[in-house]
Amino acid sequence: TQIMYHCFIRRTELCFLKVKHIDMVNMTIVIPGENAKNNNQESVVIPKGLEPILLEMELHKYSSEDYLFGRRMLTGPLQYKNPNWISTRHNAIVKELNIDQAKGLYSWKHTGVCKYYYLTGKDVYSLMRQLRHRDLNTTMIYLKSMGLIQNDAFRNAMVA
């Protein structure tokens, strides 16, 4: 959930991430094209808030070919193949922790986008790059659908 929150990586893409895709020197995560929604290899920045979590995972102890979230969601050589299992597991944990069950797996991504939207001073270009959108229009549509883009200029206009 933390990778979804900070890096906006989709659950399907998480199933294919390997240790080698996490670059702690350049502080980036590479999403290979064959596993990305748009079939293009891209990278995202590892924000400072995610860094301690990745360090705690002690990825240097694993093979570069190990899956970041392998079988049983643990780093290892066996791939966690069904993204639906991630959602099922998330829903069970949400229920166990007595969290509002309306908080689905993707709510982490949406919450992260909202938080970073304000933390970056509403820098939509930076969000566009981290979301891996190809154009700003897509990002604007996404932000508007989440209620973050308002027509304040029109709302504040005073017409006699």
XYZ file of N, CA, C and O in Angstrom, residues 73-153:
324
model
N 3.137 -12.346 -0.640
C 3.492 -10.919 -0.607
C 4.862 -10.679 0.020
O 5.148 -9.583 0.487
N 5.717 -11.686 0.006
C 7.070 -11.559 0.533
C 8.060 -11.517 -0.624
O 7.844 -12.137 -1.664
N 9.154 -10.806 -0.447
C 10.189 -10.753 -1.472
C 10.766 -12.152 -1.661
O 11.127 -12.810 -0.695
N 10.820 -12.584 -2.906
C 11.349 -13.915 -3.176
C 11.215 -14.295 -4.638
O 10.731 -13.513 -5.464
N 11.627 -15.523 -4.981
C 11.699 -15.950 -6.377
C 10.363 -16.339 -7.008
O 10.257 -16.415 -8.228
N 9.338 -16.587 -6.196
C 8.061 -17.031 -6.746
C 7.112 -15.840 -6.920
O 6.826 -15.117 -5.972
N 6.621 -15.683 -8.138
C 5.782 -14.537 -8.463
C 4.385 -14.674 -7.860
O 3.796 -15.748 -7.857
N 3.863 -13.572 -7.377
C 2.480 -13.439 -6.913
C 1.696 -13.081 -8.163
O 1.658 -11.926 -8.565
N 1.080 -14.049 -8.804
C 0.592 -13.870 -10.171
C -0.763 -13.198 -10.315
O -1.032 -12.575 -11.327
N -1.628 -13.300 -9.340
C -2.983 -12.787 -9.514
C -3.186 -11.490 -8.739
O -3.289 -11.511 -7.521
N -3.280 -10.364 -9.446
C -3.475 -9.081 -8.771
C -4.736 -9.035 -7.910
O -4.796 -8.299 -6.936
N -5.744 -9.824 -8.279
C -6.970 -9.848 -7.476
C -6.703 -10.352 -6.056
O -7.389 -9.963 -5.120
N -5.700 -11.202 -5.897
C -5.367 -11.706 -4.572
C -4.875 -10.570 -3.677
O -5.081 -10.596 -2.471
N -4.204 -9.584 -4.288
C -3.726 -8.445 -3.508
C -4.926 -7.692 -2.940
O -4.948 -7.336 -1.757
N -5.934 -7.477 -3.761
C -7.139 -6.784 -3.293
C -7.862 -7.601 -2.230
O -8.314 -7.057 -1.219
N -7.955 -8.911 -2.454
C -8.619 -9.785 -1.489
C -7.891 -9.741 -0.154
O -8.521 -9.611 0.907
N -6.589 -9.813 -0.206
C -5.792 -9.765 1.027
C -5.945 -8.403 1.721
O -6.087 -8.319 2.928
N -5.917 -7.343 0.925
C -6.092 -5.997 1.471
C -7.444 -5.875 2.165
O -7.539 -5.359 3.284
N -8.501 -6.350 1.511
C -9.843 -6.262 2.085
C -9.946 -7.022 3.404
O -10.611 -6.567 4.341
N -9.269 -8.175 3.489
C -9.282 -8.951 4.741
C -8.585 -8.183 5.864
O -9.066 -8.159 7.009
N -7.482 -7.539 5.536
C -6.742 -6.766 6.548
C -7.554 -5.546 6.982
O -7.626 -5.228 8.169
N -8.189 -4.882 6.026
C -9.042 -3.728 6.338
C -10.149 -4.153 7.300
O -10.425 -3.470 8.292
N -10.753 -5.295 7.016
C -11.833 -5.806 7.874
C -11.288 -6.145 9.258
O -11.883 -5.797 10.274
N -10.149 -6.827 9.299
C -9.532 -7.227 10.571
C -9.170 -6.013 11.437
O -9.318 -6.050 12.651
N -8.713 -4.949 10.797
C -8.319 -3.738 11.525
C -9.495 -2.796 11.772
O -9.318 -1.713 12.308
N -10.683 -3.217 11.340
C -11.898 -2.432 11.559
C -11.837 -1.063 10.885
O -12.285 -0.064 11.432
N -11.261 -1.050 9.690
C -11.185 0.166 8.880
C -12.408 0.176 7.963
O -12.895 -0.880 7.551
N -12.893 1.342 7.638
C -14.039 1.485 6.740
C -13.790 0.642 5.492
O -12.825 0.867 4.761
N -14.663 -0.323 5.243
C -14.466 -1.245 4.133
C -14.653 -0.589 2.767
O -14.356 -1.186 1.745
N -15.123 0.647 2.756
C -15.204 1.390 1.498
C -13.804 1.812 1.033
O -13.622 2.241 -0.093
N -12.828 1.692 1.923
C -11.443 2.041 1.595
C -10.811 0.869 0.849
O -10.211 -0.018 1.437
N -10.966 0.876 -0.455
C -10.408 -0.185 -1.272
C -8.915 0.017 -1.499
O -8.328 1.022 -1.089
N -8.304 -0.936 -2.153
C -6.869 -0.893 -2.406
C -6.464 0.373 -3.163
O -5.473 1.021 -2.828
N -7.257 0.746 -4.168
C -6.898 1.923 -4.959
C -7.073 3.232 -4.198
O -6.573 4.267 -4.621
N -7.760 3.190 -3.054
C -7.897 4.422 -2.274
C -6.529 4.907 -1.792
O -6.331 6.100 -1.579
N -5.563 3.998 -1.658
C -4.204 4.405 -1.259
C -3.578 5.269 -2.346
O -2.938 6.275 -2.059
N -3.759 4.859 -3.587
C -3.219 5.642 -4.708
C -3.887 7.010 -4.756
O -3.221 8.041 -4.860
N -5.206 7.029 -4.660
C -5.947 8.288 -4.725
C -5.598 9.199 -3.548
O -5.426 10.406 -3.724
N -5.468 8.629 -2.359
C -5.094 9.424 -1.185
C -3.703 10.009 -1.362
O -3.455 11.166 -1.027
N -2.791 9.210 -1.901
C -1.431 9.695 -2.156
C -1.417 10.848 -3.151
O -0.729 11.846 -2.949
N -2.203 10.712 -4.203
C -2.280 11.780 -5.200
C -2.780 13.066 -4.533
O -2.205 14.138 -4.727
N -3.838 12.950 -3.730
C -4.376 14.137 -3.033
C -3.313 14.759 -2.139
O -3.095 15.974 -2.168
N -2.638 13.935 -1.350
C -1.640 14.439 -0.407
C -0.495 15.135 -1.157
O -0.101 16.250 -0.807
N 0.052 14.490 -2.175
C 1.165 15.072 -2.924
C 0.735 16.287 -3.739
O 1.525 17.188 -3.980
N -0.519 16.319 -4.157
C -1.037 17.487 -4.874
C -0.859 18.732 -4.009
O -0.375 19.761 -4.473
N -1.201 18.618 -2.741
C -1.066 19.770 -1.838
C 0.369 19.956 -1.354
O 0.848 21.080 -1.243
N 1.087 18.867 -1.098
C 2.480 18.971 -0.634
C 3.395 19.612 -1.677
O 4.379 20.260 -1.328
N 3.085 19.396 -2.953
C 3.919 19.976 -4.020
C 3.425 21.348 -4.440
O 3.877 21.885 -5.458
N 2.527 21.935 -3.673
C 2.006 23.253 -4.023
C 1.147 23.204 -5.272
O 1.168 24.126 -6.080
N 0.410 22.115 -5.435
C -0.481 21.904 -6.587
C 0.292 21.891 -7.905
O -0.185 22.371 -8.931
N 1.496 21.329 -7.861
C 2.344 21.205 -9.047
C 1.855 20.025 -9.890
O 2.269 18.888 -9.680
N 0.953 20.292 -10.814
C 0.349 19.219 -11.601
C 1.348 18.578 -12.553
O 1.209 17.399 -12.895
N 2.368 19.304 -12.964
C 3.376 18.716 -13.848
C 4.164 17.616 -13.115
O 4.388 16.541 -13.661
N 4.541 17.864 -11.862
C 5.237 16.840 -11.070
C 4.340 15.623 -10.855
O 4.793 14.477 -10.936
N 3.066 15.863 -10.574
C 2.114 14.754 -10.416
C 1.982 13.969 -11.720
O 1.943 12.743 -11.704
N 1.919 14.676 -12.833
C 1.810 14.029 -14.137
C 2.959 13.045 -14.346
O 2.750 11.905 -14.763
N 4.166 13.479 -14.012
C 5.341 12.604 -14.189
C 5.273 11.402 -13.259
O 5.583 10.283 -13.664
N 4.891 11.609 -11.993
C 4.836 10.499 -11.032
C 3.684 9.538 -11.366
O 3.804 8.343 -11.156
N 2.597 10.075 -11.905
C 1.471 9.236 -12.333
C 1.765 8.519 -13.650
O 1.024 7.640 -14.062
N 2.825 8.967 -14.325
C 3.237 8.416 -15.608
C 2.210 8.675 -16.697
O 2.008 7.882 -17.598
N 1.553 9.821 -16.599
C 0.644 10.237 -17.663
C 1.464 10.848 -18.785
O 2.483 11.477 -18.550
N 0.995 10.687 -19.992
C 1.732 11.197 -21.153
C 1.458 12.673 -21.420
O 2.253 13.338 -22.053
N 0.302 13.149 -20.990
C 0.038 14.571 -21.179
C -0.696 15.139 -19.967
O -1.322 14.417 -19.203
N -0.590 16.429 -19.833
C -1.146 17.136 -18.684
C -2.668 17.053 -18.649
O -3.274 17.041 -17.587
N -3.287 16.948 -19.812
C -4.741 16.866 -19.886
C -5.261 15.643 -19.127
O -6.268 15.722 -18.428
N -4.593 14.510 -19.267
C -4.988 13.292 -18.562
C -4.915 13.514 -17.052
O -5.823 13.117 -16.317
N -3.855 14.162 -16.611
C -3.689 14.445 -15.180
C -4.786 15.379 -14.689
O -5.350 15.172 -13.611
N -5.114 16.374 -15.479
C -6.152 17.320 -15.086
C -7.514 16.627 -14.976
O -8.275 16.880 -14.041
N -7.807 15.736 -15.900
C -9.058 14.969 -15.843
C -9.076 14.113 -14.580
O -10.083 14.041 -13.867
N -7.962 13.464 -14.286
C -7.838 12.623 -13.090
C -8.064 13.453 -11.824
O -8.837 13.077 -10.952
N -7.405 14.596 -11.729
C -7.545 15.454 -10.543
C -8.961 16.007 -10.423
O -9.510 16.081 -9.317
N -9.566 16.348 -11.543
C -10.937 16.858 -11.508
C -11.900 15.772 -11.035
O -12.800 16.038 -10.248
N -11.688 14.538 -11.482
C -12.569 13.436 -11.071
C -12.490 13.181 -9.568
O -13.422 12.659 -8.976
N -11.377 13.594 -8.962
C -11.201 13.424 -7.517
C -11.629 14.671 -6.748
O -11.489 14.733 -5.535
N -12.140 15.662 -7.468
C -12.617 16.873 -6.820
C -11.520 17.836 -6.417
O -11.748 18.744 -5.617
N -10.323 17.669 -6.973
C -9.204 18.533 -6.587
C -9.090 19.780 -7.446
O -8.535 20.778 -7.018
N -9.597 19.722 -8.661
C -9.533 20.875 -9.555
C -10.902 21.539 -9.549
O -11.903 20.929 -9.924
N -10.926 22.740 -9.097
C -12.161 23.521 -9.055
C -12.000 24.739 -9.951
O -10.895 25.204 -10.181
N -13.083 25.262 -10.381
C -13.061 26.463 -11.196
C -13.203 27.672 -10.274
O -14.223 28.359 -10.267
N -12.155 27.908 -9.463
C -12.191 28.998 -8.483
C -12.283 30.361 -9.130
O -12.934 31.259 -8.589
N -11.653 30.543 -10.276
C -11.705 31.842 -10.945
C -13.145 32.203 -11.280
O -13.588 33.332 -11.073
